Amino acid sequence: MNSKCKKIVITFGTFDVFHLGHLRILSRARSMGDCLWVGVSSDALNMAKKGRAPIYSEEERLEILAGLKCVDGVFLEESLELKADYIKRYEANILVMGDDWKGKFDHYSDLCEVVYLSRTPSISTTEVIERIQTC
Ligand code: C2G
């Protein structure tokens, strides 16, 4: 990451079937610092977490995220338990998550600031999939 990155933000997610809720949280996260790293859940982690494979593969999701103006770098999130390692590796100053995770990551506040942002209402990957299925 380059020298303009004085305040580094990190966030995590699956970002499957990319939608407006994803874009909004990423641009809000980016505006809290100078650079944004995104940990994209691996296909295996997603299977363990949600019991189903994502619609888009990890390669596709990484490429979509890396192509966004508000994202400075992406990496694969292999395990929910590795957050401390990722925070240290990417020298993050702020961990941003949606408020569906509120309180779940407070214990990382000894490593960086932890902030939960409100989710965009009425949109989710599941809802988009259902909308397509009923077309
Ligand atoms: N999000 C949002 N508004 C929505 C939907 C999602 O702000 N309407 C946010 C979530 O709160 C999350 C991010 O978008 O911060 C990514 O959402 P998901 O892909 O659902 O991520 P998730 O599967 O919860 O993975 O280590 C944590 C996990 O990897 C998070």
XYZ file of N, CA, C and O and ligand atoms in Angstrom:
570
model
N 0.855 -1.202 0.000
C 0.000 0.000 0.000
C 0.884 1.243 0.000
O 1.948 1.226 0.609
N 0.463 2.281 -0.682
C 1.360 3.427 -0.862
C 1.372 4.398 0.329
O 0.610 4.252 1.284
N 2.232 5.420 0.234
C 2.477 6.288 1.385
C 1.322 7.239 1.705
O 1.305 7.838 2.770
N 0.327 7.343 0.798
C -0.838 8.184 1.131
C -1.719 7.509 2.189
O -2.612 8.117 2.747
N -1.434 6.236 2.481
C -2.277 5.484 3.406
C -1.868 5.698 4.852
O -1.232 4.832 5.457
N -2.270 6.836 5.395
C -1.946 7.103 6.797
C -2.965 6.405 7.695
O -2.642 5.898 8.739
N -4.217 6.432 7.252
C -5.276 5.781 8.027
C -5.859 4.653 7.169
O -6.474 4.898 6.131
N -5.609 3.429 7.610
C -6.001 2.265 6.808
C -7.263 1.615 7.392
O -7.328 1.347 8.591
N -8.242 1.410 6.514
C -9.503 0.795 6.916
C -9.520 -0.635 6.376
O -9.027 -0.898 5.274
N -10.089 -1.551 7.165
C -10.238 -2.935 6.707
C -11.678 -3.372 6.929
O -12.316 -2.939 7.897
N -12.199 -4.160 6.008
C -13.528 -4.738 6.203
C -13.555 -6.130 5.616
O -12.636 -6.513 4.872
N -14.597 -6.885 5.949
C -14.700 -8.285 5.514
C -16.111 -8.573 5.033
O -17.076 -7.991 5.520
N -16.224 -9.500 4.110
C -17.557 -9.921 3.682
C -17.475 -10.908 2.545
O -16.419 -11.134 1.959
N -18.638 -11.478 2.222
C -18.717 -12.412 1.094
C -18.892 -11.651 -0.212
O -18.293 -11.995 -1.230
N -19.745 -10.635 -0.166
C -20.017 -9.781 -1.336
C -20.441 -10.623 -2.536
O -19.976 -10.414 -3.653
N -21.350 -11.583 -2.264
C -21.842 -12.430 -3.365
C -22.993 -11.715 -4.071
O -23.797 -11.033 -3.420
N -23.097 -11.863 -5.371
C -24.113 -11.167 -6.182
C -24.100 -9.684 -5.778
O -25.045 -9.170 -5.179
N -23.016 -9.034 -6.102
C -22.720 -7.676 -5.628
C -23.909 -6.734 -5.848
O -24.490 -6.681 -6.928
N -24.274 -5.986 -4.795
C -25.438 -5.083 -4.884
C -25.154 -3.748 -4.196
O -24.083 -3.537 -3.625
N -26.194 -2.877 -4.232
C -26.052 -1.511 -3.722
C -25.672 -1.436 -2.232
O -24.910 -0.563 -1.822
N -26.200 -2.362 -1.425
C -25.852 -2.387 0.004
C -24.355 -2.598 0.186
O -23.710 -1.971 1.044
N -23.774 -3.468 -0.651
C -22.326 -3.713 -0.595
C -21.557 -2.449 -0.982
O -20.618 -2.044 -0.304
N -21.980 -1.845 -2.091
C -21.267 -0.646 -2.577
C -21.309 0.468 -1.533
O -20.290 1.117 -1.263
N -22.481 0.659 -0.928
C -22.615 1.763 0.040
C -21.738 1.555 1.264
O -21.104 2.495 1.728
N -21.686 0.341 1.789
C -20.871 0.148 2.999
C -19.387 0.298 2.656
O -18.605 0.854 3.426
N -19.004 -0.142 1.451
C -17.587 -0.028 1.065
C -17.203 1.440 0.872
O -16.135 1.865 1.326
N -18.070 2.236 0.237
C -17.657 3.630 0.043
C -17.695 4.401 1.356
O -16.843 5.266 1.592
N -18.624 4.033 2.257
C -18.613 4.687 3.577
C -17.364 4.276 4.363
O -16.740 5.086 5.044
N -17.004 3.014 4.274
C -15.788 2.540 4.967
C -14.561 3.276 4.427
O -13.714 3.758 5.190
N -14.493 3.385 3.111
C -13.333 4.048 2.479
C -13.215 5.503 2.922
O -12.122 6.033 3.129
N -14.375 6.165 3.098
C -14.361 7.592 3.458
C -13.904 7.804 4.907
O -13.634 8.927 5.315
N -13.792 6.741 5.677
C -13.326 6.869 7.067
C -11.802 6.886 7.175
O -11.254 7.077 8.257
N -11.123 6.643 6.042
C -9.661 6.642 6.078
C -9.088 7.021 4.733
O -9.767 7.660 3.918
N -7.832 6.625 4.487
C -7.163 6.963 3.214
C -7.136 5.776 2.258
O -6.942 5.961 1.053
N -7.236 4.565 2.806
C -7.159 3.366 1.971
C -8.075 2.294 2.551
O -8.241 2.227 3.768
N -8.619 1.471 1.683
C -9.512 0.396 2.141
C -9.042 -0.971 1.637
O -8.921 -1.192 0.429
N -8.810 -1.879 2.594
C -8.532 -3.288 2.293
C -9.810 -4.082 2.508
O -10.497 -3.870 3.523
N -10.108 -5.005 1.615
C -11.303 -5.832 1.768
C -10.920 -7.312 1.819
O -10.294 -7.830 0.885
N -11.299 -7.968 2.906
C -11.134 -9.416 3.028
C -12.382 -10.086 2.481
O -13.483 -9.895 3.016
N -12.215 -10.847 1.409
C -13.349 -11.487 0.738
C -13.409 -12.946 1.185
O -12.434 -13.693 1.005
N -14.532 -13.337 1.781
C -14.666 -14.707 2.301
C -14.402 -15.734 1.213
O -15.000 -15.656 0.126
N -13.579 -16.707 1.520
C -13.300 -17.768 0.535
C -14.558 -18.617 0.336
O -15.478 -18.588 1.170
N -14.594 -19.378 -0.745
C -15.733 -20.274 -0.996
C -15.890 -21.261 0.164
O -17.007 -21.532 0.621
N -14.754 -21.778 0.658
C -14.807 -22.764 1.751
C -15.357 -22.135 3.029
O -16.194 -22.733 3.718
N -14.931 -20.909 3.330
C -15.442 -20.222 4.532
C -16.934 -19.982 4.388
O -17.703 -20.131 5.335
N -17.357 -19.608 3.179
C -18.773 -19.359 2.956
C -19.611 -20.625 3.152
O -20.697 -20.580 3.726
N -19.080 -21.750 2.689
C -19.773 -23.035 2.887
C -19.929 -23.294 4.383
O -21.003 -23.683 4.840
N -18.855 -23.061 5.140
C -18.889 -23.323 6.578
C -19.848 -22.360 7.291
O -20.583 -22.763 8.186
N -19.855 -21.100 6.836
C -20.619 -20.037 7.484
C -22.103 -20.107 7.140
O -22.955 -19.925 7.984
N -22.412 -20.329 5.845
C -23.805 -20.227 5.399
C -24.388 -21.545 4.885
O -25.544 -21.605 4.507
N -23.537 -22.583 4.827
C -24.034 -23.893 4.409
C -24.352 -23.987 2.926
O -25.027 -24.917 2.491
N -23.884 -23.024 2.142
C -24.060 -23.139 0.682
C -22.905 -22.419 -0.011
O -22.299 -21.500 0.557
N -22.652 -22.873 -1.254
C -21.594 -22.205 -2.024
C -22.121 -20.868 -2.514
O -23.307 -20.736 -2.811
N -21.252 -19.852 -2.589
C -21.712 -18.595 -3.166
C -22.059 -18.754 -4.650
O -21.580 -19.690 -5.298
N -22.875 -17.859 -5.186
C -23.209 -17.892 -6.618
C -21.946 -17.577 -7.433
O -21.621 -18.263 -8.393
N -21.230 -16.536 -7.035
C -19.979 -16.164 -7.709
C -18.803 -16.783 -6.960
O -18.758 -16.732 -5.725
N -17.850 -17.300 -7.706
C -16.680 -17.930 -7.077
C -15.817 -16.874 -6.385
O -15.948 -15.676 -6.647
N -14.898 -17.349 -5.557
C -14.013 -16.396 -4.861
C -13.179 -15.588 -5.857
O -12.940 -14.399 -5.645
N -12.772 -16.214 -6.966
C -11.986 -15.475 -7.983
C -12.827 -14.345 -8.579
O -12.343 -13.234 -8.761
N -14.081 -14.651 -8.886
C -14.971 -13.624 -9.461
C -15.225 -12.513 -8.451
O -15.168 -11.318 -8.794
N -15.486 -12.881 -7.210
C -15.782 -11.864 -6.187
C -14.553 -10.991 -5.918
O -14.669 -9.772 -5.780
N -13.379 -11.609 -5.865
C -12.139 -10.826 -5.670
C -11.953 -9.824 -6.810
O -11.598 -8.666 -6.586
N -12.220 -10.277 -8.047
C -12.002 -9.402 -9.202
C -12.992 -8.235 -9.221
O -12.622 -7.101 -9.521
N -14.242 -8.513 -8.872
C -15.256 -7.447 -8.821
C -14.851 -6.401 -7.771
O -14.832 -5.201 -8.040
N -14.492 -6.870 -6.585
C -14.123 -5.953 -5.503
C -12.889 -5.133 -5.872
O -12.840 -3.923 -5.652
N -11.900 -5.795 -6.462
C -10.642 -5.112 -6.810
C -10.871 -4.040 -7.868
O -10.093 -3.093 -7.977
N -11.944 -4.178 -8.649
C -12.224 -3.217 -9.715
C -12.932 -1.961 -9.240
O -13.129 -1.036 -10.026
N -13.307 -1.908 -7.969
C -14.069 -0.748 -7.484
C -13.151 0.425 -7.128
O -12.074 0.220 -6.560
N -13.649 1.619 -7.425
C -12.889 2.846 -7.159
C -12.594 3.027 -5.661
O -11.547 3.533 -5.286
N -13.533 2.598 -4.810
C -13.370 2.821 -3.368
C -12.520 1.737 -2.694
O -12.294 1.801 -1.485
N -12.074 0.746 -3.451
C -11.285 -0.347 -2.855
C -9.832 -0.256 -3.314
O -9.549 -0.161 -4.504
N -8.907 -0.295 -2.343
C -7.479 -0.168 -2.673
C -6.770 -1.512 -2.738
O -5.750 -1.641 -3.408
N -7.311 -2.510 -2.035
C -6.676 -3.827 -2.068
C -7.636 -4.901 -1.572
O -8.524 -4.620 -0.754
N -7.461 -6.120 -2.099
C -8.316 -7.235 -1.682
C -7.439 -8.437 -1.301
O -6.306 -8.553 -1.765
N -7.996 -9.276 -0.450
C -7.323 -10.538 -0.109
C -8.407 -11.535 0.263
O -9.565 -11.149 0.498
N -8.038 -12.812 0.304
C -9.008 -13.853 0.632
C -9.088 -14.032 2.155
O -8.054 -14.198 2.810
N -10.302 -13.964 2.698
C -10.510 -14.246 4.129
C -10.754 -15.750 4.263
O -11.799 -16.253 3.864
N -9.774 -16.444 4.826
C -9.846 -17.917 4.878
C -10.574 -18.434 6.116
O -11.044 -19.564 6.125
N -10.580 -17.605 7.191
C -11.212 -18.053 8.433
C -11.674 -16.836 9.228
O -10.991 -15.807 9.245
N -12.821 -16.981 9.895
C -13.326 -15.879 10.734
C -12.392 -15.619 11.905
O -12.365 -14.533 12.458
N -11.628 -16.659 12.281
C -10.751 -16.563 13.460
C -9.440 -15.840 13.169
O -8.654 -15.612 14.084
N -9.181 -15.516 11.917
C -7.877 -14.922 11.554
C -7.888 -13.396 11.494
O -6.932 -12.788 11.025
N -8.973 -12.792 11.983
C -9.086 -11.329 11.835
C -7.915 -10.566 12.445
O -7.445 -9.591 11.873
N -7.460 -11.014 13.621
C -6.343 -10.308 14.272
C -5.113 -10.334 13.358
O -4.417 -9.324 13.204
N -4.863 -11.494 12.727
C -3.718 -11.612 11.810
C -3.864 -10.651 10.635
O -2.912 -9.985 10.243
N -5.067 -10.609 10.058
C -5.283 -9.729 8.901
C -5.136 -8.256 9.308
O -4.557 -7.461 8.575
N -5.676 -7.901 10.469
C -5.590 -6.507 10.933
C -4.120 -6.101 11.060
O -3.713 -5.019 10.629
N -3.311 -7.011 11.614
C -1.875 -6.719 11.780
C -1.159 -6.709 10.439
O -0.376 -5.817 10.140
N -1.440 -7.716 9.613
C -0.745 -7.838 8.317
C -0.975 -6.611 7.437
O -0.063 -6.123 6.782
N -2.206 -6.095 7.450
C -2.525 -4.958 6.577
C -2.447 -3.618 7.327
O -2.841 -2.585 6.805
N -1.944 -3.684 8.558
C -1.686 -2.496 9.389
C -2.912 -1.594 9.479
O -2.826 -0.364 9.338
N -4.072 -2.239 9.685
C -5.331 -1.488 9.705
C -5.477 -0.668 10.985
O -5.119 -1.114 12.076
N -6.005 0.530 10.809
C -6.307 1.410 11.947
C -7.773 1.323 12.350
O -8.127 1.628 13.485
N -8.625 0.965 11.394
C -10.074 0.871 11.669
C -10.639 -0.407 11.036
O -10.390 -0.674 9.855
N -11.390 -1.151 11.819
C -12.159 -2.291 11.291
C -13.606 -1.833 11.158
O -14.205 -1.384 12.139
N -14.136 -1.909 9.949
C -15.529 -1.512 9.706
C -16.342 -2.746 9.344
O -15.925 -3.543 8.500
N -17.512 -2.898 9.989
C -18.431 -3.986 9.636
C -19.852 -3.446 9.661
O -20.139 -2.462 10.322
N -20.754 -4.135 8.973
C -22.169 -3.772 9.035
C -22.716 -4.092 10.416
O -22.180 -4.955 11.121
N -23.814 -3.405 10.790
C -24.306 -3.583 12.157
C -25.036 -4.912 12.379
O -25.498 -5.188 13.477
N -25.112 -5.761 11.322
C -25.562 -7.137 11.575
C -24.508 -7.890 12.400
O -24.794 -8.935 12.972
N -23.293 -7.343 12.450
C -22.203 -7.948 13.227
C -21.948 -7.181 14.528
O -20.931 -7.397 15.185
N -22.858 -6.288 14.888
C -22.640 -5.396 16.042
C -22.216 -6.163 17.302
O -22.867 -7.133 17.699
N -21.124 -5.721 17.908
C -20.638 -6.327 19.147
C -19.739 -7.540 18.938
O -18.959 -7.903 19.815
N -19.822 -8.166 17.751
C -19.111 -9.438 17.524
C -17.594 -9.269 17.429
O -16.853 -10.218 17.639
N -17.145 -8.069 17.093
C -15.705 -7.883 16.870
C -15.093 -6.858 17.827
O -13.986 -6.380 17.598
N -15.823 -6.570 18.923
C -15.355 -5.556 19.875
C -14.002 -5.923 20.486
O -13.228 -5.045 20.854
N -13.719 -7.223 20.567
C -12.458 -7.643 21.206
C -11.222 -7.278 20.372
O -10.109 -7.394 20.855
N -11.434 -6.816 19.127
C -10.268 -6.370 18.336
C -9.921 -4.913 18.609
O -9.001 -4.375 18.010
N -10.660 -4.284 19.547
C -10.435 -2.854 19.790
C -9.088 -2.588 20.473
O -8.661 -1.448 20.574
N -8.394 -3.660 20.923
C -7.022 -3.448 21.408
C -6.035 -3.346 20.235
O -4.897 -2.917 20.411
N -6.481 -3.717 19.030
C -5.607 -3.649 17.846
C -5.921 -2.444 16.963
O -5.036 -1.894 16.301
N -7.203 -2.082 16.906
C -7.627 -0.970 16.043
C -9.007 -0.513 16.495
O -9.648 -1.173 17.297
N -9.429 0.625 15.930
C -10.775 1.104 16.207
C -11.769 0.142 15.533
O -11.495 -0.348 14.433
N -12.884 -0.140 16.186
C -13.896 -1.035 15.602
C -15.191 -0.249 15.425
O -15.710 0.328 16.386
N -15.684 -0.199 14.183
C -16.868 0.613 13.882
C -17.902 -0.253 13.153
O -17.552 -0.997 12.232
N -19.162 -0.153 13.568
C -20.250 -0.843 12.879
C -21.115 0.195 12.179
O -21.564 1.154 12.813
N -21.339 0.017 10.888
C -22.160 0.955 10.124
C -23.524 0.320 9.858
O -23.618 -0.903 9.688
N -24.546 1.167 9.787
C -25.883 0.616 9.560
C -25.989 0.031 8.151
O -25.435 0.575 7.190
N -26.685 -1.082 8.043
C -26.891 -1.740 6.747
C -27.880 -0.956 5.910
O -28.754 -0.274 6.446
N -27.767 -1.082 4.607
C -28.786 -0.525 3.715
C -30.041 -1.391 3.837
O -29.949 -2.614 3.663
N -31.195 -0.771 4.158
C -32.397 -1.594 4.334
C -32.898 -2.226 3.034
O -32.627 -1.716 1.944
N -33.640 -3.299 3.183
C -34.418 -3.935 2.102
C -33.611 -4.467 0.927
O -34.157 -4.597 -0.168
N -32.332 -4.755 1.119
C -31.600 -5.429 0.033
C -30.617 -6.436 0.619
O -29.964 -6.166 1.622
N -30.577 -7.586 -0.003
C -29.621 -8.617 0.407
C -29.400 -9.538 -0.785
O -30.209 -9.560 -1.723
N -28.327 -10.314 -0.726
C -28.027 -11.281 -1.788
C -29.201 -12.258 -1.942
O -29.644 -12.545 -3.054
N -29.730 -12.720 -0.796
C -30.847 -13.666 -0.834
C -32.049 -13.061 -1.547
O -32.696 -13.706 -2.378
N -32.316 -11.769 -1.238
C -33.474 -11.098 -1.851
C -33.274 -10.948 -3.360
O -34.208 -11.154 -4.144
N -32.050 -10.649 -3.792
C -31.776 -10.508 -5.232
C -31.957 -11.864 -5.927
O -32.582 -11.953 -6.985
N -31.447 -12.930 -5.296
C -31.591 -14.276 -5.886
C -33.082 -14.623 -6.029
O -33.532 -15.095 -7.076
N -33.861 -14.319 -4.971
C -35.308 -14.630 -5.025
C -36.006 -13.824 -6.114
O -36.871 -14.327 -6.828
N -35.583 -12.558 -6.259
C -36.179 -11.690 -7.287
C -35.931 -12.287 -8.677
O -36.813 -12.329 -9.524
N -34.689 -12.759 -8.893
C -34.341 -13.330 -10.208
C -35.152 -14.612 -10.450
O -35.665 -14.829 -11.547
N -35.283 -15.427 -9.375
C -36.002 -16.705 -9.535
C -37.471 -16.517 -9.907
O -38.055 -17.349 -10.565
N -38.050 -15.391 -9.487
C -39.482 -15.177 -9.769
C -39.704 -14.416 -11.079
O -40.840 -14.122 -11.443
N -38.620 -14.076 -11.774
C -38.750 -13.342 -13.051
C -39.347 -14.225 -14.145
O -39.059 -15.391 -14.215
N -24.316 -5.011 3.934
C -24.960 -3.782 4.072
N -26.249 -3.630 3.635
C -26.914 -4.674 3.087
C -26.277 -5.917 2.925
C -24.953 -6.068 3.369
O -24.387 -2.803 4.587
N -28.173 -4.486 2.705
C -22.947 -5.164 4.428
C -22.825 -6.205 5.556
O -23.240 -5.657 6.788
C -21.352 -6.539 5.509
C -21.002 -6.351 4.017
O -22.095 -5.629 3.419
O -20.600 -5.626 6.301
C -20.845 -7.692 3.322
O -22.023 -8.421 3.523
P -22.029 -9.992 3.300
O -21.494 -10.308 1.966
O -23.377 -10.515 3.688
O -20.920 -10.430 4.348
P -20.986 -11.613 5.386
O -21.334 -12.878 4.668
O -21.792 -11.172 6.546
O -19.438 -11.778 5.781
O -15.760 -11.894 8.631
C -17.055 -11.448 8.453
C -17.708 -12.000 7.269
O -16.838 -12.388 6.258
C -18.842 -11.118 6.815
